JSON list of C-alpha atoms in Angstrom, two decimals:
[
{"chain": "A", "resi": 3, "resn": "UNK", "atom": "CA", "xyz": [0.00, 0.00, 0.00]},
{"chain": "A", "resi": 4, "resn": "UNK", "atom": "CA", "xyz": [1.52, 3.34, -1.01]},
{"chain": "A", "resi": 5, "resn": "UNK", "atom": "CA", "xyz": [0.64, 6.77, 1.02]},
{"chain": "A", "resi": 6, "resn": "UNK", "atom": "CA", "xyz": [0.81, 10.05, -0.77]},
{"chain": "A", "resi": 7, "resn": "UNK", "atom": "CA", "xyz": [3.96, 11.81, 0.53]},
{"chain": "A", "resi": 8, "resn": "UNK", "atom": "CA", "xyz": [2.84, 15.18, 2.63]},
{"chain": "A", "resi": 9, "resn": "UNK", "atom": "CA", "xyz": [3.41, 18.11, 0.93]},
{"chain": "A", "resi": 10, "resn": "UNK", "atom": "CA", "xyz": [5.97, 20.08, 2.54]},
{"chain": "A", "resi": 11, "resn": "UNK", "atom": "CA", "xyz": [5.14, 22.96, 4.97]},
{"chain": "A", "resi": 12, "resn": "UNK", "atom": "CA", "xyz": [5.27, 26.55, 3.07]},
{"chain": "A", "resi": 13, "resn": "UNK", "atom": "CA", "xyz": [8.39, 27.97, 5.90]},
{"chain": "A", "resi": 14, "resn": "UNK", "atom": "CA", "xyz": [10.21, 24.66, 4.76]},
{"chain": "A", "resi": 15, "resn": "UNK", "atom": "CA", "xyz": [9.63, 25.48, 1.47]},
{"chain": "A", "resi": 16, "resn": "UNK", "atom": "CA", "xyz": [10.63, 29.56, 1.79]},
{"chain": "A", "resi": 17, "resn": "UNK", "atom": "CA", "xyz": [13.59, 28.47, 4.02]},
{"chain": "A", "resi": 18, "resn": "UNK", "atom": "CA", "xyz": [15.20, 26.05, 1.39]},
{"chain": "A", "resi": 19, "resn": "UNK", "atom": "CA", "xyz": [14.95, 28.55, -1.17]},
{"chain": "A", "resi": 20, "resn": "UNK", "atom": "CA", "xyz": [16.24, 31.04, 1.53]},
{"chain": "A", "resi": 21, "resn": "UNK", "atom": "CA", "xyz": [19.42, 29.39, 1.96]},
{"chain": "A", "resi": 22, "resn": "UNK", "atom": "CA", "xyz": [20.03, 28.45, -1.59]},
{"chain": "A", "resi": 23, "resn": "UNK", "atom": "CA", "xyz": [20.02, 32.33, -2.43]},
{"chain": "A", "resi": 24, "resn": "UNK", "atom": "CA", "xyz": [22.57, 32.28, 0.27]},
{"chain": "A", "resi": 25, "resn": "UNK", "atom": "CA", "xyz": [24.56, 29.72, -1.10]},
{"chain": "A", "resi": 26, "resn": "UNK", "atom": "CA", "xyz": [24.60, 31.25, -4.85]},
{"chain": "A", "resi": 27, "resn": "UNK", "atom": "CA", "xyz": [25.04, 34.49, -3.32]},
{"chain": "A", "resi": 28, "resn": "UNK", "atom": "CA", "xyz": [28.34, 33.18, -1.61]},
{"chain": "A", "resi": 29, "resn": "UNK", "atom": "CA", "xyz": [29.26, 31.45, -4.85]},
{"chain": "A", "resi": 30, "resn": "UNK", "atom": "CA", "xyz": [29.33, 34.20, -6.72]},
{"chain": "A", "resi": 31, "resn": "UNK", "atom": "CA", "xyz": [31.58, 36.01, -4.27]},
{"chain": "A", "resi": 32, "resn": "UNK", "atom": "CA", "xyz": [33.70, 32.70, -4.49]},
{"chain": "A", "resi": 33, "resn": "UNK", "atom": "CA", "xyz": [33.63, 33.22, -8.67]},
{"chain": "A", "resi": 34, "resn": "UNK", "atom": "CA", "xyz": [34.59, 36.88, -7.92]},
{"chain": "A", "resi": 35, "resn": "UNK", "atom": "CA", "xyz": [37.80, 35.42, -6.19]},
{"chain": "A", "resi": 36, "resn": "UNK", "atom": "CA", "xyz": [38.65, 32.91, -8.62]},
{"chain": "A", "resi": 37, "resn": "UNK", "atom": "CA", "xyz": [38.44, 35.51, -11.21]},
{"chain": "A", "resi": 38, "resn": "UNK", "atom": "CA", "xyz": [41.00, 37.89, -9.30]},
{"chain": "A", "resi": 39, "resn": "UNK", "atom": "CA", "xyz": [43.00, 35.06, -8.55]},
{"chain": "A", "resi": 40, "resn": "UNK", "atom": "CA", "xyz": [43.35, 33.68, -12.16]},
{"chain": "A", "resi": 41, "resn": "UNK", "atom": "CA", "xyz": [44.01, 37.81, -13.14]},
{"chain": "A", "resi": 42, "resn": "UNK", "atom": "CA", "xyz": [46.62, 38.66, -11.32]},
{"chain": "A", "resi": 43, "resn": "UNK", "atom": "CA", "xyz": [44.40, 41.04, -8.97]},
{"chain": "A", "resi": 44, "resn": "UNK", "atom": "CA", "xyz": [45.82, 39.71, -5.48]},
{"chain": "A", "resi": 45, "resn": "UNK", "atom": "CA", "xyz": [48.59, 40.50, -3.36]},
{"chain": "A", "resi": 46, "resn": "UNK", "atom": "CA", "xyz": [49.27, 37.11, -2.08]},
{"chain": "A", "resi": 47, "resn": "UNK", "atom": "CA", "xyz": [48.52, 33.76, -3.97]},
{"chain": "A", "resi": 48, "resn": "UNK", "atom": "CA", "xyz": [48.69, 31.19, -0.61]},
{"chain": "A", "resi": 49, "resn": "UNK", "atom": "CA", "xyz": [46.01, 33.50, 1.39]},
{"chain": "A", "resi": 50, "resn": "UNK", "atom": "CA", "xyz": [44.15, 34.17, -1.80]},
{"chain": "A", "resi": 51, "resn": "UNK", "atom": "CA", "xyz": [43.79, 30.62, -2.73]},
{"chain": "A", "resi": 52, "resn": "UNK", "atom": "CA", "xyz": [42.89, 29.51, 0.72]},
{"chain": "A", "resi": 53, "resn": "UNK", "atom": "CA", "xyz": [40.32, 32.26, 1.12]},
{"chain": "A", "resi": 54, "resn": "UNK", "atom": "CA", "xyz": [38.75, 31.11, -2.40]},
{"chain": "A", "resi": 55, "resn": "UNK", "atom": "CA", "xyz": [38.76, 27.30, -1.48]},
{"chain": "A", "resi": 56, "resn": "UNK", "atom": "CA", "xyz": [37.13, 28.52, 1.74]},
{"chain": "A", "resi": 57, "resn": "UNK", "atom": "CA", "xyz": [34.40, 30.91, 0.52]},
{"chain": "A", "resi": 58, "resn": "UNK", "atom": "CA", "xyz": [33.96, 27.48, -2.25]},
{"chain": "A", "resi": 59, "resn": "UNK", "atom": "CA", "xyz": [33.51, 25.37, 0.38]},
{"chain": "A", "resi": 60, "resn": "UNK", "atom": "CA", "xyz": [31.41, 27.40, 2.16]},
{"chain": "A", "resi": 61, "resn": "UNK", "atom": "CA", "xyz": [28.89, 27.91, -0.88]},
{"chain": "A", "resi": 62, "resn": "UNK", "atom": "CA", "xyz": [28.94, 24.26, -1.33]},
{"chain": "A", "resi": 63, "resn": "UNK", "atom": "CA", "xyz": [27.67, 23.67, 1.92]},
{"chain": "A", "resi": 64, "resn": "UNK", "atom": "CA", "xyz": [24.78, 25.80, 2.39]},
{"chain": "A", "resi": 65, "resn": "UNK", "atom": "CA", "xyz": [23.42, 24.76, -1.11]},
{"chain": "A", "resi": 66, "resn": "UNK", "atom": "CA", "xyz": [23.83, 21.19, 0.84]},
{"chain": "A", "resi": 67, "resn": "UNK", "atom": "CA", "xyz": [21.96, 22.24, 3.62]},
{"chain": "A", "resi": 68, "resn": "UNK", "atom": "CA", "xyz": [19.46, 23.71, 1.84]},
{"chain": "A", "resi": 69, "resn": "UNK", "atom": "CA", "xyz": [18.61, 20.16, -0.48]},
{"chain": "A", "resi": 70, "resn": "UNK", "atom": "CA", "xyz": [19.08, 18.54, 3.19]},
{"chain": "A", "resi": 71, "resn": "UNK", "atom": "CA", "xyz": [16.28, 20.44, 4.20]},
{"chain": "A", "resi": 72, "resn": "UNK", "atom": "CA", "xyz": [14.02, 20.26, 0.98]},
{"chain": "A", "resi": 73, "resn": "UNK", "atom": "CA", "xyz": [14.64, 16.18, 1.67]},
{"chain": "A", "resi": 74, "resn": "UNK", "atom": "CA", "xyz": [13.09, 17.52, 5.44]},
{"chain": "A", "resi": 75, "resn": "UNK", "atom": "CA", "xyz": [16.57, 15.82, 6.92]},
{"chain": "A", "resi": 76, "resn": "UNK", "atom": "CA", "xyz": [16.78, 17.23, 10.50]},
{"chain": "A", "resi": 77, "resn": "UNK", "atom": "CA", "xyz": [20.35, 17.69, 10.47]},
{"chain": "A", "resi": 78, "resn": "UNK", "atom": "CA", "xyz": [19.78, 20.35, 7.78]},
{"chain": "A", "resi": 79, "resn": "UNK", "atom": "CA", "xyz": [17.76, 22.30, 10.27]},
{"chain": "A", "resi": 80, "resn": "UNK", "atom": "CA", "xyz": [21.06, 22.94, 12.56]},
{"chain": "A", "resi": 81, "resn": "UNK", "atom": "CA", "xyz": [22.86, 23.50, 9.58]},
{"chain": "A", "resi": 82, "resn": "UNK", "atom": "CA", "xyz": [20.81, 26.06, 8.27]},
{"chain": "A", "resi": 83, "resn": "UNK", "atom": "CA", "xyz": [20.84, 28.04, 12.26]},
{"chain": "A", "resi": 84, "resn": "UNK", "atom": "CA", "xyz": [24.92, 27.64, 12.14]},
{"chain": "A", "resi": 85, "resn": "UNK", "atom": "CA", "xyz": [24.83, 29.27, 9.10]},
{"chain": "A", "resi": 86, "resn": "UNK", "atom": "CA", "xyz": [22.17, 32.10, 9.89]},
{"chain": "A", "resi": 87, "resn": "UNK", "atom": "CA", "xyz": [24.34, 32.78, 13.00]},
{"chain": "A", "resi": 88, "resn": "UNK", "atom": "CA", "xyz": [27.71, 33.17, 11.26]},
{"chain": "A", "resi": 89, "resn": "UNK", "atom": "CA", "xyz": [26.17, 36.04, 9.07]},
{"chain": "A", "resi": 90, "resn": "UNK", "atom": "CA", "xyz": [24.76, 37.46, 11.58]},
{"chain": "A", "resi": 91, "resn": "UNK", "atom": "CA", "xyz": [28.15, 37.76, 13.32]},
{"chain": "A", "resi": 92, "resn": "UNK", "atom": "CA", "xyz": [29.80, 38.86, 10.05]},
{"chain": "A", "resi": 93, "resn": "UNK", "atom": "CA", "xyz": [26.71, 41.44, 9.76]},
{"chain": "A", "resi": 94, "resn": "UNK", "atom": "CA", "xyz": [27.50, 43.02, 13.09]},
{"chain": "A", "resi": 95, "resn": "UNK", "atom": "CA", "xyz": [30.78, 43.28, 12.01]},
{"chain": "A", "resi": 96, "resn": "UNK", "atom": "CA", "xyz": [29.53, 45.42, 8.95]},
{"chain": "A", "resi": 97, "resn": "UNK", "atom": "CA", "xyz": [28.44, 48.40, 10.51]},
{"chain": "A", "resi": 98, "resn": "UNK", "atom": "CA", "xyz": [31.67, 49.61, 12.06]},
{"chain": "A", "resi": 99, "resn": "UNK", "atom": "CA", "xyz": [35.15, 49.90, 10.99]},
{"chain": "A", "resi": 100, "resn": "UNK", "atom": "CA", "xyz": [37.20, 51.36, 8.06]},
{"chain": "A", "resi": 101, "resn": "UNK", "atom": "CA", "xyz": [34.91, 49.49, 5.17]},
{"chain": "A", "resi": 102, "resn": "UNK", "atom": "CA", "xyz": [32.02, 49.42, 7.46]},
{"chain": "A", "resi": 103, "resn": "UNK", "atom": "CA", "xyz": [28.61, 49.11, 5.54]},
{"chain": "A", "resi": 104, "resn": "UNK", "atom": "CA", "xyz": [24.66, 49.94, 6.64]},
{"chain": "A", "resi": 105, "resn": "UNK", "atom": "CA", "xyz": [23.41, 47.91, 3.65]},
{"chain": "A", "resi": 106, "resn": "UNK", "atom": "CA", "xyz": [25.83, 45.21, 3.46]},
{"chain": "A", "resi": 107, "resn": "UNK", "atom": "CA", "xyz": [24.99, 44.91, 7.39]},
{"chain": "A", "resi": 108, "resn": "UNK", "atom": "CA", "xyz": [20.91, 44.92, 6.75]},
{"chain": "A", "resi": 109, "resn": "UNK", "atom": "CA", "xyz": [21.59, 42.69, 3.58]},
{"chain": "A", "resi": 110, "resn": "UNK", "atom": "CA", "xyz": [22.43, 39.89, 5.76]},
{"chain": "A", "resi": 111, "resn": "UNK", "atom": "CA", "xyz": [20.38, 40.52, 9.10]},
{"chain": "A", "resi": 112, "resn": "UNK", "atom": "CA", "xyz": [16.99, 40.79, 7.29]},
{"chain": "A", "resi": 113, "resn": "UNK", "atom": "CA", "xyz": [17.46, 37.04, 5.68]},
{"chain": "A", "resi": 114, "resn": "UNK", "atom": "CA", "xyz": [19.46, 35.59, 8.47]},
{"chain": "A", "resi": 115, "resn": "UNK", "atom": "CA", "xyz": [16.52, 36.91, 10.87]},
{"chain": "A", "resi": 116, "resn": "UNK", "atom": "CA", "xyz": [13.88, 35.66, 8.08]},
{"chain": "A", "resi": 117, "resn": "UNK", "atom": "CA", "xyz": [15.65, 31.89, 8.00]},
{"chain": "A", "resi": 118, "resn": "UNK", "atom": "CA", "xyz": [15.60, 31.85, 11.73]},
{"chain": "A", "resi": 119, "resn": "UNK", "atom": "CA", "xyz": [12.43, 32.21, 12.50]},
{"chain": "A", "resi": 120, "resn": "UNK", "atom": "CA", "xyz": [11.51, 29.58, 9.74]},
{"chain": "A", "resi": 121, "resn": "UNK", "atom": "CA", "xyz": [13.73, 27.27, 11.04]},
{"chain": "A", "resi": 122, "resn": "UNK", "atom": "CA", "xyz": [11.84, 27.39, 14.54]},
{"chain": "A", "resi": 123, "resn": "UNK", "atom": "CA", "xyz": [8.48, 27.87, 13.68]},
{"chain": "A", "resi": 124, "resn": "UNK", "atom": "CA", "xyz": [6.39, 24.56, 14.73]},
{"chain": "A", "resi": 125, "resn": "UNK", "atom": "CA", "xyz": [5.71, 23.47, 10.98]},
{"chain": "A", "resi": 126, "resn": "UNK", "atom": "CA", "xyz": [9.06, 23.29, 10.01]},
{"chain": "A", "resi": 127, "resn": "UNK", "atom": "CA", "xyz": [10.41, 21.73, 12.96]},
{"chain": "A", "resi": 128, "resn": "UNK", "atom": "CA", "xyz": [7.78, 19.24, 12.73]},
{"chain": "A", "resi": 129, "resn": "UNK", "atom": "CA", "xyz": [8.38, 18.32, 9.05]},
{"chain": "A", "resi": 130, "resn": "UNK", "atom": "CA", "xyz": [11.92, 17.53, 9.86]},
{"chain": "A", "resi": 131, "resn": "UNK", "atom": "CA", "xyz": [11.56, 15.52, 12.78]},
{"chain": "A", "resi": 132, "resn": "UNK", "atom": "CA", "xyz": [10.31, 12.94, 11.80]},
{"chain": "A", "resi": 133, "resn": "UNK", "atom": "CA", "xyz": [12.41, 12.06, 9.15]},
{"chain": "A", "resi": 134, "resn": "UNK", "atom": "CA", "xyz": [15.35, 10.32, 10.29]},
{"chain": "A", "resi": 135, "resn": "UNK", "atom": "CA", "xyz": [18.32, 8.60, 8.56]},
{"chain": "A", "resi": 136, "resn": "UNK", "atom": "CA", "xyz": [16.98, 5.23, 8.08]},
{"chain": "A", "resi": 137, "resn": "UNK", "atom": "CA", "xyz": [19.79, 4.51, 5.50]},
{"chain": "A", "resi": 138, "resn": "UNK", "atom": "CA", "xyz": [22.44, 4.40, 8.12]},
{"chain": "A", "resi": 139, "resn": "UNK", "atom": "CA", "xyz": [20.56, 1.84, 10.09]},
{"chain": "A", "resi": 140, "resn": "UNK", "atom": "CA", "xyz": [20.55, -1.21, 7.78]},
{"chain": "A", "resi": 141, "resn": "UNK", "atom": "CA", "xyz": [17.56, -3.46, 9.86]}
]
């Protein structure tokens, strides 16, 4: 007998496509680096090549998250709050300083705030928790 799967919760739905903005968004930064590294544009190769791998990686892994969380995997969920809170950090961090920046700093608040409160609103949370990893447990 076959069930109709549930149609996922609209917040799941708005968060995943949240977070993949997020993740293209930080892929294109990564591209931007790539592109200055290939040019000639930086001042040191090692730190510019780490920073690219790392802004890569980074990009990689919230587009992750964000298909972890379409799938309703609850690991994605904890993801997605690690990530919210690391740009809010890096947000609070824009406002002050020599290259400080009011809309680079409201540019990541207003999604980060948006994610979180998808990511902890009842529907959501109860869409993912019941899905667990019954792959890893071969019974």
């Amino acid at each position: 007998m076959t069930t109709k799967p549930e149609k996922a919760p609209f917040g799941l739905t708005l968060a995943t496509i949240l977070l993949w903005a997020e993740g293209l968004f930080v892929g294109v930064l990564a591209a931007r680096l790539g592109l200055a590294l290939v040019s000639g544009e930086t001042k040191s190769l090692v730190t510019s090549v780490a920073l690219f791998a790392l802004v890569a990686a980074a990009s990689a892994w919230v587009i992750y998250i964000g298909f972890g969380l379409r799938k309703g995997k609850r690991w994605a969920r904890s993801g997605g709050v690690f990530w919210q809170l690391i740009q809010l950090a890096v947000a609070s961090a824009s406002f002050s300083g020599q290259f400080g920046s009011q809309a680079i700093g409201w540019g990541l608040i207003i999604p980060s705030v948006w994610v979180l409160i998808l990511l902890f609103s009842k529907k959501v949370v109860a869409a993912t928790l019941g899905n667990t990893d019954e792959e890893l447990d071969p019974q």
